[in-house]
mmCIF file of C-alpha atoms and ligand atoms in Angstrom:
data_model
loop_
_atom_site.group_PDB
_atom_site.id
_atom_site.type_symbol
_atom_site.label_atom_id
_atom_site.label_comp_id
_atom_site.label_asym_id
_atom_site.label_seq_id
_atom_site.Cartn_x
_atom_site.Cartn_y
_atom_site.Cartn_z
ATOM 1 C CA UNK A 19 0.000 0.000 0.000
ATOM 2 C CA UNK A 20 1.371 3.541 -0.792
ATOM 3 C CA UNK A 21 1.277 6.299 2.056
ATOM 4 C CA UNK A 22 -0.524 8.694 -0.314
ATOM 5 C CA UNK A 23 -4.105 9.846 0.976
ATOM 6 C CA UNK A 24 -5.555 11.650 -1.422
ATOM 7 C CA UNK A 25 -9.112 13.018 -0.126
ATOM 8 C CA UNK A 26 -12.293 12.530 -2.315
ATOM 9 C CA UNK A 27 -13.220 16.128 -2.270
ATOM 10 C CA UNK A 28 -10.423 17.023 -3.857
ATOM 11 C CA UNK A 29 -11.372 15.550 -7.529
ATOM 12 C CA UNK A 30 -15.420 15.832 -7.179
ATOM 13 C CA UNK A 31 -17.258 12.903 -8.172
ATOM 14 C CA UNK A 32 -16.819 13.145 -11.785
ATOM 15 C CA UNK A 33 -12.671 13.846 -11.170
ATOM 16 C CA UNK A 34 -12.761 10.146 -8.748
ATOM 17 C CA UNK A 35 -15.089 8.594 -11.782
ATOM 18 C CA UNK A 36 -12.468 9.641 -14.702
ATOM 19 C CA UNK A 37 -10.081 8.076 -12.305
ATOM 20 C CA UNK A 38 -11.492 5.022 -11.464
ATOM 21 C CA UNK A 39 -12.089 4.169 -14.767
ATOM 22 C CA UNK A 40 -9.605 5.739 -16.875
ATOM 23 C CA UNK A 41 -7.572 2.178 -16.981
ATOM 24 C CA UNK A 42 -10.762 0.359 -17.673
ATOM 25 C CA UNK A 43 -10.589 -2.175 -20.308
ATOM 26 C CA UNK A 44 -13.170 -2.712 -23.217
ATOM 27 C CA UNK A 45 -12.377 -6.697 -24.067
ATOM 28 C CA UNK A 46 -15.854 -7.876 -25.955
ATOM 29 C CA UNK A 47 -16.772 -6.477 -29.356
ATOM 30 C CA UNK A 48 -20.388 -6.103 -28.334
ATOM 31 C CA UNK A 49 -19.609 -3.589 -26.143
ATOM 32 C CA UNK A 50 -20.108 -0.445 -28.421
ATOM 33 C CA UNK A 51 -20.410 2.508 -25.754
ATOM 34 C CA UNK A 52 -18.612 1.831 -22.334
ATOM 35 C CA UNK A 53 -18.313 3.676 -19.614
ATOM 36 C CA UNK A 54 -18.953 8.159 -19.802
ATOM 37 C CA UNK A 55 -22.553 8.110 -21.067
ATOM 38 C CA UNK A 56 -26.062 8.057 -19.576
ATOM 39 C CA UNK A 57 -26.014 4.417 -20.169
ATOM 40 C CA UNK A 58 -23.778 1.259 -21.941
ATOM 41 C CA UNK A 59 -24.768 -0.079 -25.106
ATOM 42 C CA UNK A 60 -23.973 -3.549 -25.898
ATOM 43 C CA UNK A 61 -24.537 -5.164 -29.225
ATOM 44 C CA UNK A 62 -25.948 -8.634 -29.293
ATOM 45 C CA UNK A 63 -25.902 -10.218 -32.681
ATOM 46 C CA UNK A 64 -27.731 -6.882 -34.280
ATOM 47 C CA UNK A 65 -29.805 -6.159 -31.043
ATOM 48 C CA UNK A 66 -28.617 -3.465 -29.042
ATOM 49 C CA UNK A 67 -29.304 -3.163 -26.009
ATOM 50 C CA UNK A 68 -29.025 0.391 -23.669
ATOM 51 C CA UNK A 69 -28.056 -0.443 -19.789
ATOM 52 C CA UNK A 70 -27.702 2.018 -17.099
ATOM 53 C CA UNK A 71 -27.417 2.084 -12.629
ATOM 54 C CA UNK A 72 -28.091 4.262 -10.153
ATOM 55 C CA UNK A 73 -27.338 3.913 -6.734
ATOM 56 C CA UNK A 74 -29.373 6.161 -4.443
ATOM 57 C CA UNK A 75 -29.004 6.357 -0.266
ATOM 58 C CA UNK A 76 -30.953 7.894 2.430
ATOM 59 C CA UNK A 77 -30.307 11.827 3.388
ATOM 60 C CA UNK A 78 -28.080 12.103 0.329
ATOM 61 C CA UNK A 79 -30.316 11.534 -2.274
ATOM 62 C CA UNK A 80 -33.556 11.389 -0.487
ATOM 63 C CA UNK A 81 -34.954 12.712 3.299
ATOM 64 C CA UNK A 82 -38.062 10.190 4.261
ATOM 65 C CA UNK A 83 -39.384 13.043 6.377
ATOM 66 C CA UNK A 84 -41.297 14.181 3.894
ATOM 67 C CA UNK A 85 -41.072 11.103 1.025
ATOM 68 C CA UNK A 86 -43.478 8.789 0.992
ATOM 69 C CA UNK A 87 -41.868 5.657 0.378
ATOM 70 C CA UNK A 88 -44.237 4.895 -2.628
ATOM 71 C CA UNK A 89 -42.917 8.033 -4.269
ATOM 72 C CA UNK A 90 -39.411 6.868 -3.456
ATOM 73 C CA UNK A 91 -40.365 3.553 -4.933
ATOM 74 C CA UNK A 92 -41.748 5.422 -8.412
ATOM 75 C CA UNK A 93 -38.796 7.569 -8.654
ATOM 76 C CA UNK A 94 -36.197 4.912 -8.018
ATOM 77 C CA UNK A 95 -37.230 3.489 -11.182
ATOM 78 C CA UNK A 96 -37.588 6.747 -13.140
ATOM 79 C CA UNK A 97 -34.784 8.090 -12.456
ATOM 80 C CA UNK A 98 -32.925 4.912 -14.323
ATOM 81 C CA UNK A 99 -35.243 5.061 -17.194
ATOM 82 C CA UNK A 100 -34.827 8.848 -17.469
ATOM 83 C CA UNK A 101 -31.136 7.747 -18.736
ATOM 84 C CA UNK A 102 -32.422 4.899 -20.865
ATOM 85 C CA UNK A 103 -34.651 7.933 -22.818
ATOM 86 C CA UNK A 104 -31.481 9.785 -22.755
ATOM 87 C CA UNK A 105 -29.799 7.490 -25.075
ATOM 88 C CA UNK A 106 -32.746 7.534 -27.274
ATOM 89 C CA UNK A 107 -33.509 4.067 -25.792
ATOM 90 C CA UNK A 108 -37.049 2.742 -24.668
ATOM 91 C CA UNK A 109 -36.645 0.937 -21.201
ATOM 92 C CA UNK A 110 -37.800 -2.351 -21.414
ATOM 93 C CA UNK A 111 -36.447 -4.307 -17.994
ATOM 94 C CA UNK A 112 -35.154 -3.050 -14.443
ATOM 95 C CA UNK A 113 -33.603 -4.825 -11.339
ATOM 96 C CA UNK A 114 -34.084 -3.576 -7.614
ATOM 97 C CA UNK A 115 -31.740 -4.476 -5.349
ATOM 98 C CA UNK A 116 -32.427 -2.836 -1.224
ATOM 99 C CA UNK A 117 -30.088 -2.292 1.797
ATOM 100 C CA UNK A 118 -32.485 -1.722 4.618
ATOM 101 C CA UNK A 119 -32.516 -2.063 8.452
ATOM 102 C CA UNK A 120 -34.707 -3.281 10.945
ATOM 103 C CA UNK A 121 -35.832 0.483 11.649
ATOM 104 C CA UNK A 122 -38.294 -0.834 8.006
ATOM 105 C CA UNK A 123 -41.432 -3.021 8.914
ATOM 106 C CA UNK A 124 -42.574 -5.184 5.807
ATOM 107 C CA UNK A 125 -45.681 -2.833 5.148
ATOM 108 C CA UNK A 126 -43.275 0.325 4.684
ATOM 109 C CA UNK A 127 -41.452 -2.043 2.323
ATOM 110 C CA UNK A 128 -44.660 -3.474 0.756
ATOM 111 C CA UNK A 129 -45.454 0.636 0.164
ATOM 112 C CA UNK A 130 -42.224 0.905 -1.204
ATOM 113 C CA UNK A 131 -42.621 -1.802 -4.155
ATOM 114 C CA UNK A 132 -46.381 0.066 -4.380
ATOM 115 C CA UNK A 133 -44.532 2.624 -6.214
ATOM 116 C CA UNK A 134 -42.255 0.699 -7.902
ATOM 117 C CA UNK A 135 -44.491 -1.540 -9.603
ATOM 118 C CA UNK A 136 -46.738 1.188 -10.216
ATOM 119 C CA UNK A 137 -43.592 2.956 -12.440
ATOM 120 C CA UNK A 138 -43.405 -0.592 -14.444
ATOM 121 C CA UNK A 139 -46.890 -0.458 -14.974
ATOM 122 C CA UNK A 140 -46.756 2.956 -16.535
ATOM 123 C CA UNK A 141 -43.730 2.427 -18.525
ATOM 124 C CA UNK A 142 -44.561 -0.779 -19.542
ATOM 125 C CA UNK A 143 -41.320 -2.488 -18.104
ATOM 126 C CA UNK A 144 -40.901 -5.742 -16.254
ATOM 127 C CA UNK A 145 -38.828 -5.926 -12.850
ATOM 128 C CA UNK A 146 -37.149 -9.180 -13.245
ATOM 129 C CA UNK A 147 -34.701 -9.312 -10.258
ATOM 130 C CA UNK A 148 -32.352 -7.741 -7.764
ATOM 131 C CA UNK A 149 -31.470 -8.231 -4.307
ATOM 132 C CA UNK A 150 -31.854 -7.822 -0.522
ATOM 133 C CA UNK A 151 -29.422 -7.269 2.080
ATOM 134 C CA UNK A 152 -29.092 -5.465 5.362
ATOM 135 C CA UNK A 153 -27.722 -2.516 6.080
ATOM 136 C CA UNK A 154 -26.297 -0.660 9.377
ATOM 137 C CA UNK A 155 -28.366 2.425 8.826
ATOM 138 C CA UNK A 156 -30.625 3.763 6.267
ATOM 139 C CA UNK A 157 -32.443 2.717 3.125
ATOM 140 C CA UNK A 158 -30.052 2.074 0.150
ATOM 141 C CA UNK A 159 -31.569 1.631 -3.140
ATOM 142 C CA UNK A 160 -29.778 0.329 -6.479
ATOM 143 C CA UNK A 161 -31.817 -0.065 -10.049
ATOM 144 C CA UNK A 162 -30.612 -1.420 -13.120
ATOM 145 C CA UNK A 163 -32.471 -0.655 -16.370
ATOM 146 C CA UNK A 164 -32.215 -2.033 -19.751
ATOM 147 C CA UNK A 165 -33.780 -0.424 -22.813
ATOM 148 C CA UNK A 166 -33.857 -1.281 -26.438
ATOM 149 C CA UNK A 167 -32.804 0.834 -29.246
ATOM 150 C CA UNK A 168 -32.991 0.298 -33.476
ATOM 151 C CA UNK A 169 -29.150 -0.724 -33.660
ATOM 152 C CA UNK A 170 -26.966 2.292 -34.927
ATOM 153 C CA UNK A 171 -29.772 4.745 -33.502
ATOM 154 C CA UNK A 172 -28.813 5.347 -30.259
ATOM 155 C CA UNK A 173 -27.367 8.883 -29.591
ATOM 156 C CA UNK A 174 -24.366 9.686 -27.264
ATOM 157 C CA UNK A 175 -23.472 12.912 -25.700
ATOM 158 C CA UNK A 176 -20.318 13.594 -28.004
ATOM 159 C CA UNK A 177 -22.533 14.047 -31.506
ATOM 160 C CA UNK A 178 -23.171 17.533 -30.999
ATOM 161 C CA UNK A 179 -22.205 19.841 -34.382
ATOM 162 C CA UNK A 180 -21.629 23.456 -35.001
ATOM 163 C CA UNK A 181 -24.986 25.072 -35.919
ATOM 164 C CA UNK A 182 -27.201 22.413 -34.152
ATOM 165 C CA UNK A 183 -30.053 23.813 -31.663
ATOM 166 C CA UNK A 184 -30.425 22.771 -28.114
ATOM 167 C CA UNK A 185 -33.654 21.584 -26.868
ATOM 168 C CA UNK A 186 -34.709 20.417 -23.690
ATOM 169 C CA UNK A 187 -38.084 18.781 -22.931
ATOM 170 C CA UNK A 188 -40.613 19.807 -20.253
ATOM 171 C CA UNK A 189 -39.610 23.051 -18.323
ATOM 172 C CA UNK A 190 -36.493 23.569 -15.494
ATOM 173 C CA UNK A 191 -36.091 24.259 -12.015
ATOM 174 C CA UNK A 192 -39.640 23.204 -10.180
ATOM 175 C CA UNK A 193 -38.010 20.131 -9.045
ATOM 176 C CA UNK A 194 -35.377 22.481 -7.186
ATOM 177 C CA UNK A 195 -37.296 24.807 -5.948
ATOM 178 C CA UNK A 196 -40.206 22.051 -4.192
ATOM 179 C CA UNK A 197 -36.642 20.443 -2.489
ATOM 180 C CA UNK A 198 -36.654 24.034 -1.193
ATOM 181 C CA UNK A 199 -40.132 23.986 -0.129
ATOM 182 C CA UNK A 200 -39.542 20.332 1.792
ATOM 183 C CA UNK A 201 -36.970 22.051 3.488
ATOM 184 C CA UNK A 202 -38.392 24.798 4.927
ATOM 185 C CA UNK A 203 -41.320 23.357 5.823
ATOM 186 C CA UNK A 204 -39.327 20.041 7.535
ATOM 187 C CA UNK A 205 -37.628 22.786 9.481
ATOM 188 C CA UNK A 206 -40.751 24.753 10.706
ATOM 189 C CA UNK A 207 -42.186 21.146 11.628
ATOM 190 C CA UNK A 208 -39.241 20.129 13.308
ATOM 191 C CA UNK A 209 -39.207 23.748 15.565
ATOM 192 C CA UNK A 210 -43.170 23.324 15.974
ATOM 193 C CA UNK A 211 -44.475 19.711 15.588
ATOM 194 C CA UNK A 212 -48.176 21.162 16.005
ATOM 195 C CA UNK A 213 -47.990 23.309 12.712
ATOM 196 C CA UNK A 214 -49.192 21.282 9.668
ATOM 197 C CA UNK A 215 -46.559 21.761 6.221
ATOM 198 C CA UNK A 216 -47.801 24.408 4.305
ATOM 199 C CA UNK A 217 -47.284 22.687 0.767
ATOM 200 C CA UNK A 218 -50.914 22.631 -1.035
ATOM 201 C CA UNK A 219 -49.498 26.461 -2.814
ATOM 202 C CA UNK A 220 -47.200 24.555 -4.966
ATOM 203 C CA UNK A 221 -48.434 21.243 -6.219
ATOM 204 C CA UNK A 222 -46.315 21.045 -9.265
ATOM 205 C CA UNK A 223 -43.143 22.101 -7.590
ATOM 206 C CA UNK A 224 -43.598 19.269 -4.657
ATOM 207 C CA UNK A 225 -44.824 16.718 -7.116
ATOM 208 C CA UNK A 226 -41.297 17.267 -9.747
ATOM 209 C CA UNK A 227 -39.109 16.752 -6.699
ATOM 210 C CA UNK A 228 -41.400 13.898 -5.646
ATOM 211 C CA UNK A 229 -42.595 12.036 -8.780
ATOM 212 C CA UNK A 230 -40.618 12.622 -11.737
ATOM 213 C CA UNK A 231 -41.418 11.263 -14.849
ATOM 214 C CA UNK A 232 -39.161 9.849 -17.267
ATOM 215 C CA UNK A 233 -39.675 11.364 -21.307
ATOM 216 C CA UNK A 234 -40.691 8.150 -22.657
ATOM 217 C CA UNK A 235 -42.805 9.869 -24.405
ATOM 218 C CA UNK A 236 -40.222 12.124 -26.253
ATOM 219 C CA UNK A 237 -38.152 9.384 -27.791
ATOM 220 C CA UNK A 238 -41.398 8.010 -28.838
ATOM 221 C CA UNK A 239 -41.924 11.087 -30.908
ATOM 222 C CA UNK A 240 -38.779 12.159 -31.956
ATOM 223 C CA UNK A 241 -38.837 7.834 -33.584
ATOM 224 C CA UNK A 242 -42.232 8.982 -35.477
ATOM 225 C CA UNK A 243 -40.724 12.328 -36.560
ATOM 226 C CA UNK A 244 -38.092 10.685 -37.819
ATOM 227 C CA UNK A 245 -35.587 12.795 -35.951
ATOM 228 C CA UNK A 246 -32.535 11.231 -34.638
ATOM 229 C CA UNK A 247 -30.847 14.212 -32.042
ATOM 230 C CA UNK A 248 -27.224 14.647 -32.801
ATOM 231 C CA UNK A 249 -26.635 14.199 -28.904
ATOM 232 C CA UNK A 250 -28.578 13.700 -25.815
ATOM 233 C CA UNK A 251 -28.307 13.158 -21.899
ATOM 234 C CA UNK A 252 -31.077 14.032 -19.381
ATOM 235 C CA UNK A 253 -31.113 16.974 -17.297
ATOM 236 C CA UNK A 254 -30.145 15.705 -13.374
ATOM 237 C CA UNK A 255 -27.599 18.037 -12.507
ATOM 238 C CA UNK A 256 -28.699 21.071 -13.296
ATOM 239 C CA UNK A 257 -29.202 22.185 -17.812
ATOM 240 C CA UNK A 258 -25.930 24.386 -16.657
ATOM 241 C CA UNK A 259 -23.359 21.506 -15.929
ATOM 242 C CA UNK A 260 -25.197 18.815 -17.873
ATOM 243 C CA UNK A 261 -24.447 21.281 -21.293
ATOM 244 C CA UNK A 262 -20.877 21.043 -19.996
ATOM 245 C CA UNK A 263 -20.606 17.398 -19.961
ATOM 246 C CA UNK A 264 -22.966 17.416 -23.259
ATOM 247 C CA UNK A 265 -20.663 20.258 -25.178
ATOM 248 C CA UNK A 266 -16.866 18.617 -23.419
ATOM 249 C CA UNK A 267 -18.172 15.153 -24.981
ATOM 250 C CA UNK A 268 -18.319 16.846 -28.076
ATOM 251 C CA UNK A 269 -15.654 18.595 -28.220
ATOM 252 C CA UNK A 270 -18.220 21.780 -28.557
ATOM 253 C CA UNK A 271 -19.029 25.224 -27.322
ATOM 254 C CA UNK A 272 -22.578 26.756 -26.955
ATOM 255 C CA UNK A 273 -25.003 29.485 -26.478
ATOM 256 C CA UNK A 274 -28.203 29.482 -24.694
ATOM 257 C CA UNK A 275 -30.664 32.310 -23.949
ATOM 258 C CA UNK A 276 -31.434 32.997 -21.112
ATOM 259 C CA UNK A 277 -35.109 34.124 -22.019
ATOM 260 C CA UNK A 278 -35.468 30.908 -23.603
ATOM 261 C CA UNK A 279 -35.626 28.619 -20.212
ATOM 262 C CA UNK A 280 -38.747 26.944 -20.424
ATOM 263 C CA UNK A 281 -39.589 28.209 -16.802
ATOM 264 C CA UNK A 282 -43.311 26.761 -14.921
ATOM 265 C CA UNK A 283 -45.279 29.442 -13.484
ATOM 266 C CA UNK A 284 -45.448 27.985 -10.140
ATOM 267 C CA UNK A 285 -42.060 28.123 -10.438
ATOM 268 C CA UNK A 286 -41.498 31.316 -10.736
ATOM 269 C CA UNK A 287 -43.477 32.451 -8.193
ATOM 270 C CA UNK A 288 -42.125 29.901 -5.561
ATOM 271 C CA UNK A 289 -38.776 31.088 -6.544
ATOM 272 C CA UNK A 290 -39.720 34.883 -5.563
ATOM 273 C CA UNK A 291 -41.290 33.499 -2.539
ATOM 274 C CA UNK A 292 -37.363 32.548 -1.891
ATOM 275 C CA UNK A 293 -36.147 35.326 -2.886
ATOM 276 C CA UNK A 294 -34.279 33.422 -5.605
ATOM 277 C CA UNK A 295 -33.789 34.072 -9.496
ATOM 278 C CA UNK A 296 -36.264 31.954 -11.002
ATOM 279 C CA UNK A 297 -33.138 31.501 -14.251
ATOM 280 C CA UNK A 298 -31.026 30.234 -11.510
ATOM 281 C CA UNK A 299 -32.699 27.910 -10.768
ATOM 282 C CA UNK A 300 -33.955 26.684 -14.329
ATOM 283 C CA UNK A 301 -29.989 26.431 -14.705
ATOM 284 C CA UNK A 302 -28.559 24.823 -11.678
ATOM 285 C CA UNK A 303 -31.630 22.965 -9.409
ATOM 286 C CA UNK A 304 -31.013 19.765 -11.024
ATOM 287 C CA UNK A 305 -33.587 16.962 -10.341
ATOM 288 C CA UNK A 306 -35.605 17.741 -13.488
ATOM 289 C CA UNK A 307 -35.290 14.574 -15.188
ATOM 290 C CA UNK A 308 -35.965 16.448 -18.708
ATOM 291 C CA UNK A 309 -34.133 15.854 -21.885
ATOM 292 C CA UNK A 310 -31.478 17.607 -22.967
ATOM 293 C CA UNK A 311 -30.362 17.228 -26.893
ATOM 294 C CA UNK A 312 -29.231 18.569 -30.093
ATOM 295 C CA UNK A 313 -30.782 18.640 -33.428
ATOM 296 C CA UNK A 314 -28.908 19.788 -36.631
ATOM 297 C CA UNK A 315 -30.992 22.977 -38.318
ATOM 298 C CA UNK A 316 -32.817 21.192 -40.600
ATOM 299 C CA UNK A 317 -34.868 19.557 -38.314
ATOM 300 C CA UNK A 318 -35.881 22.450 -36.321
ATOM 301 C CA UNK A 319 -39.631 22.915 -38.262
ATOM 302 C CA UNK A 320 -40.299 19.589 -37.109
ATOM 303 C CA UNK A 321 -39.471 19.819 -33.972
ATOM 304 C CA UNK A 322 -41.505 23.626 -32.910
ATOM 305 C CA UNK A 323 -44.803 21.357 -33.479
ATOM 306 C CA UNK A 324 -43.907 19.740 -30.342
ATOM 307 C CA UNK A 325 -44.836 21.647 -27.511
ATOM 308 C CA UNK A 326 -43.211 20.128 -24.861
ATOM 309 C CA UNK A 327 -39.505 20.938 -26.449
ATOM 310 C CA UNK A 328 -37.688 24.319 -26.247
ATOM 311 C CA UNK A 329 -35.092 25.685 -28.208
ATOM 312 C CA UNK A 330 -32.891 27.297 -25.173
ATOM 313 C CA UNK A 331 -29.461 27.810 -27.729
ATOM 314 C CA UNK A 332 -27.029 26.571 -30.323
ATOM 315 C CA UNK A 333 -23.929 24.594 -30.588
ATOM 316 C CA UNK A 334 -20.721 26.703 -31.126
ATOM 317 C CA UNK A 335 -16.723 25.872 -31.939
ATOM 318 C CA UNK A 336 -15.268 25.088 -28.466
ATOM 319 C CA UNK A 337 -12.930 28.015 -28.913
ATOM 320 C CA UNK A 338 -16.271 30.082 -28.342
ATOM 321 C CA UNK A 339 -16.708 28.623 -24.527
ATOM 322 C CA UNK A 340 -19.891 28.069 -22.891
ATOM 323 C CA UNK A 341 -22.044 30.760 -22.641
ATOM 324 C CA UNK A 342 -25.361 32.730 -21.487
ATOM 325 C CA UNK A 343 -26.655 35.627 -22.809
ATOM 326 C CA UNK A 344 -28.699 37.085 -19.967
ATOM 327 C CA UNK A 345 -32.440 38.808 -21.240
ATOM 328 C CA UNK A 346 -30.623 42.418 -20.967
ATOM 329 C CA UNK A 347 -28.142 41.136 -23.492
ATOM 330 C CA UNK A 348 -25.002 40.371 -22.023
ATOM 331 C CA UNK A 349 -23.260 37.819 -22.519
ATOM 332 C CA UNK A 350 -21.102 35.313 -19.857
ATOM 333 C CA UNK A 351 -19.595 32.381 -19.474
ATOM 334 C CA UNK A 352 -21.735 29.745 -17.788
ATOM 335 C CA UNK A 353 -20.483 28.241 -14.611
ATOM 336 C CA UNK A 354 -21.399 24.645 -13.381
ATOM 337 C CA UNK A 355 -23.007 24.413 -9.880
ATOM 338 C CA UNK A 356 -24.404 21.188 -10.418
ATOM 339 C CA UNK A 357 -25.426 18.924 -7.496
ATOM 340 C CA UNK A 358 -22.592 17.346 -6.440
ATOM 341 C CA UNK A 359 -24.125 14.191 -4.322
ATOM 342 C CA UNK A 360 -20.519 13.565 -2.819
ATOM 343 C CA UNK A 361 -20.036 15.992 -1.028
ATOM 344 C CA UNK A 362 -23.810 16.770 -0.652
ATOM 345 C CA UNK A 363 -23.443 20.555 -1.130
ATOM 346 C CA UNK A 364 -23.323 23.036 -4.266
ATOM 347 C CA UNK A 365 -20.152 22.839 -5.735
HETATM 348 P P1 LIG B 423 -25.705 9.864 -14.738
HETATM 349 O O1 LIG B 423 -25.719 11.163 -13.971
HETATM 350 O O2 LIG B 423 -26.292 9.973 -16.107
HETATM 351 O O3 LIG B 423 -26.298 8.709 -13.936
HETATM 352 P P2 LIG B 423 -22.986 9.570 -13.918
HETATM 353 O O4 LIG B 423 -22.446 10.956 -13.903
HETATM 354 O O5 LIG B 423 -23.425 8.940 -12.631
HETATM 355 O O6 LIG B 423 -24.168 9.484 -14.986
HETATM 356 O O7 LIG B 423 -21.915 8.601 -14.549
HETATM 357 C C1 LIG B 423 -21.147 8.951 -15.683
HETATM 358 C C2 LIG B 423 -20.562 7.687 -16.294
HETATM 359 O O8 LIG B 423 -19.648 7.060 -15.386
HETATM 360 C C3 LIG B 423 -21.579 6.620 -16.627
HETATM 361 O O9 LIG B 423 -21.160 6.000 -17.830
HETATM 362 C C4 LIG B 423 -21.488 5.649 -15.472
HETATM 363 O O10 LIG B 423 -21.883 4.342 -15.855
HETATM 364 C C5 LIG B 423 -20.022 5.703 -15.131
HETATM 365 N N1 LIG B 423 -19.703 5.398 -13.732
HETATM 366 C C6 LIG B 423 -20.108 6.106 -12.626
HETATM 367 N N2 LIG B 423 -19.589 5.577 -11.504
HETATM 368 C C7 LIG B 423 -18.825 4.511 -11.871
HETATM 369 C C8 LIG B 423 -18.016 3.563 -11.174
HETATM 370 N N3 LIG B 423 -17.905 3.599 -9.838
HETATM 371 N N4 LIG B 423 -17.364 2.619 -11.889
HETATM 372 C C9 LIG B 423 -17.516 2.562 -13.235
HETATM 373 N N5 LIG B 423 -18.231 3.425 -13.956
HETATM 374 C C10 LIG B 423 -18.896 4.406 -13.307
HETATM 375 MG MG1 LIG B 424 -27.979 10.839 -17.056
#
């Protein structure tokens, strides 16, 4: 063993990723797309096949003070099949595999599954395995999900071109800003038991942070438009960091406007109940679970007919950076303050 300590914190968790894997190996020639994307693809004799894991752990990814475990269950399982969409894949099979302790009866468990099976049931998938074991403390939850994919058509982060528009599907920041709204009102409960959480102001905001959906529905469309996006990831960091990793894959710089966010309502208003910048959040709440892609120009008439997808910007030389040009017309460099899970704070 060396003497050398290096601490985590030091390289973030996508510096200790890069690390950990920067020897790794590819040996099988089915394995087309390794390690660096939303999810592997693996060719089988023609079929390809999209895989991707999450791991997920109690009061770092999720606070059962206010989470009802069938919620946690449903989002478990989203949150893997949002990065099946993301590489144009449709999610076909998951595993579930549980640490839990003693502190879980069976019925909280039973809830748990509740919401799981209720995700396969809406995104017509089949849970085919997994596995239980203890743990010391806390609820730890791992999912596995496969997807399917015409061979040659799924789309990695790294096929953005100069000229091609960025999209992203649904709107930004809700997800964020209903965390924030947990929050507070876990804190006011926690000072005075008695009050009841004031939460019915902001449905939408509580129910992105608690029930995300994954854009199943989006790959399902672009297929029948007979678009294939030059890139893609989904949005769980934050659009502001997950452009980064979209536009460094490529090898790409980029624009966005600022006054193109696709920004809820509800959102806006809970974020001047905070006292916050709605755009800030849009950029950097992460959670949302939308997709983020590329198209080259000529698909762009196509694509306005959808409703659910915004134009936010446009792919530039990397030379050009990453920037933001703010609605008063000035423009900056974007900075990534993505969620950083490791060290559980803003980066
Ligand atoms: P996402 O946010 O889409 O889930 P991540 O940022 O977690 O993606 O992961 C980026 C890439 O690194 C993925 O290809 C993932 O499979 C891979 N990866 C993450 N952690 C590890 C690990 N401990 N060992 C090997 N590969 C990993
Ligand atoms: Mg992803």
């Amino acid at each position: 063993m060396s003497e050398e300590r290096t601490e985590i914190g030091e390289l973030g968790e996508f510096g200790l990723i890069n690390r950990l894997t920067q020897n790794n190996e590819t040996r099988i020639a089915g394995t087309i797309q390794s390690v660096g994307d939303d999810g592997a693809v693996i060719d089988q004799f023609g079929r390809q096949s999209v895989i991707s894991t999450d791991l997920l752990i109690e009061d770092v990814h999720f606070d059962l003070m206010y989470t009802p475990l069938k919620h946690l269950g449903y989002k478990s399982v989203v949150v893997n099949l949002s990065d099946i969409c993301a590489m144009n894949s449709t999610p076909t099979h998951i595993t579930m595999s549980i640490g839990v302790s003693n502190r879980f009866s069976v019925e909280a468990l039973d809830e748990f599954y509740e919401g799981v099976y209720a995700a396969c049931q809406k995104y017509n998938v089949d849970l085919i395995g997994g596995d239980t074991t203890s743990s010391g403390k806390g609820f730890i939850i791992s999912v596995t999900a496969i997807g399917e994919v015409t061979p040659d058509k799924y789309v990695l982060r790294s096929g953005a071109q100069k000229g091609d528009i960025i999209c992203v599907t649904g709107d930004l920041g809700a997800a964020y800003l209903g965390l924030q709204l947990l929050e507070r009102e876990k804190q006011i409960y926690l000072e005075h038991p008695d009050v009841q959480p004031d939460l019915q102001k902001y449905p939408y905001c509580v129910g992105r942070i608690l029930k995300p959906e994954a854009r199943t529905d989006i790959v399902t469309w672009l297929a029948e438009q007979g678009i294939t996006p030059t890139s893609m990831m989904d949005v769980s960091d934050g659009v502001s960091s997950d452009v980064m990793h979209l536009c460094d894959s490529s090898n790409k710089g980029c624009i966005l406007y600022e006054k193109k966010l696709p920004i809820h309502d509800e959102a806006r208003e809970l974020a001047y109940e905070f006292k916050i910048d709605p755009t800030m959040c849009a950029l950097n709440g992460g959670e949302d679970y939308e997709l983020l892609f590329t198209v080259s120009q000529e698909d762009y008439e196509k694509l306005v007919l959808n409703e659910s997808i915004s134009p936010i910007g446009y792919i530039t030389e990397a030379e050009e950076g990453i920037k933001l040009e703010t609605k008063g017309g000035n423009t900056h460099n974007l900075k990534a303050q993505g969620w950083n899970s490791l060290s559980n704070e803003k980066k």
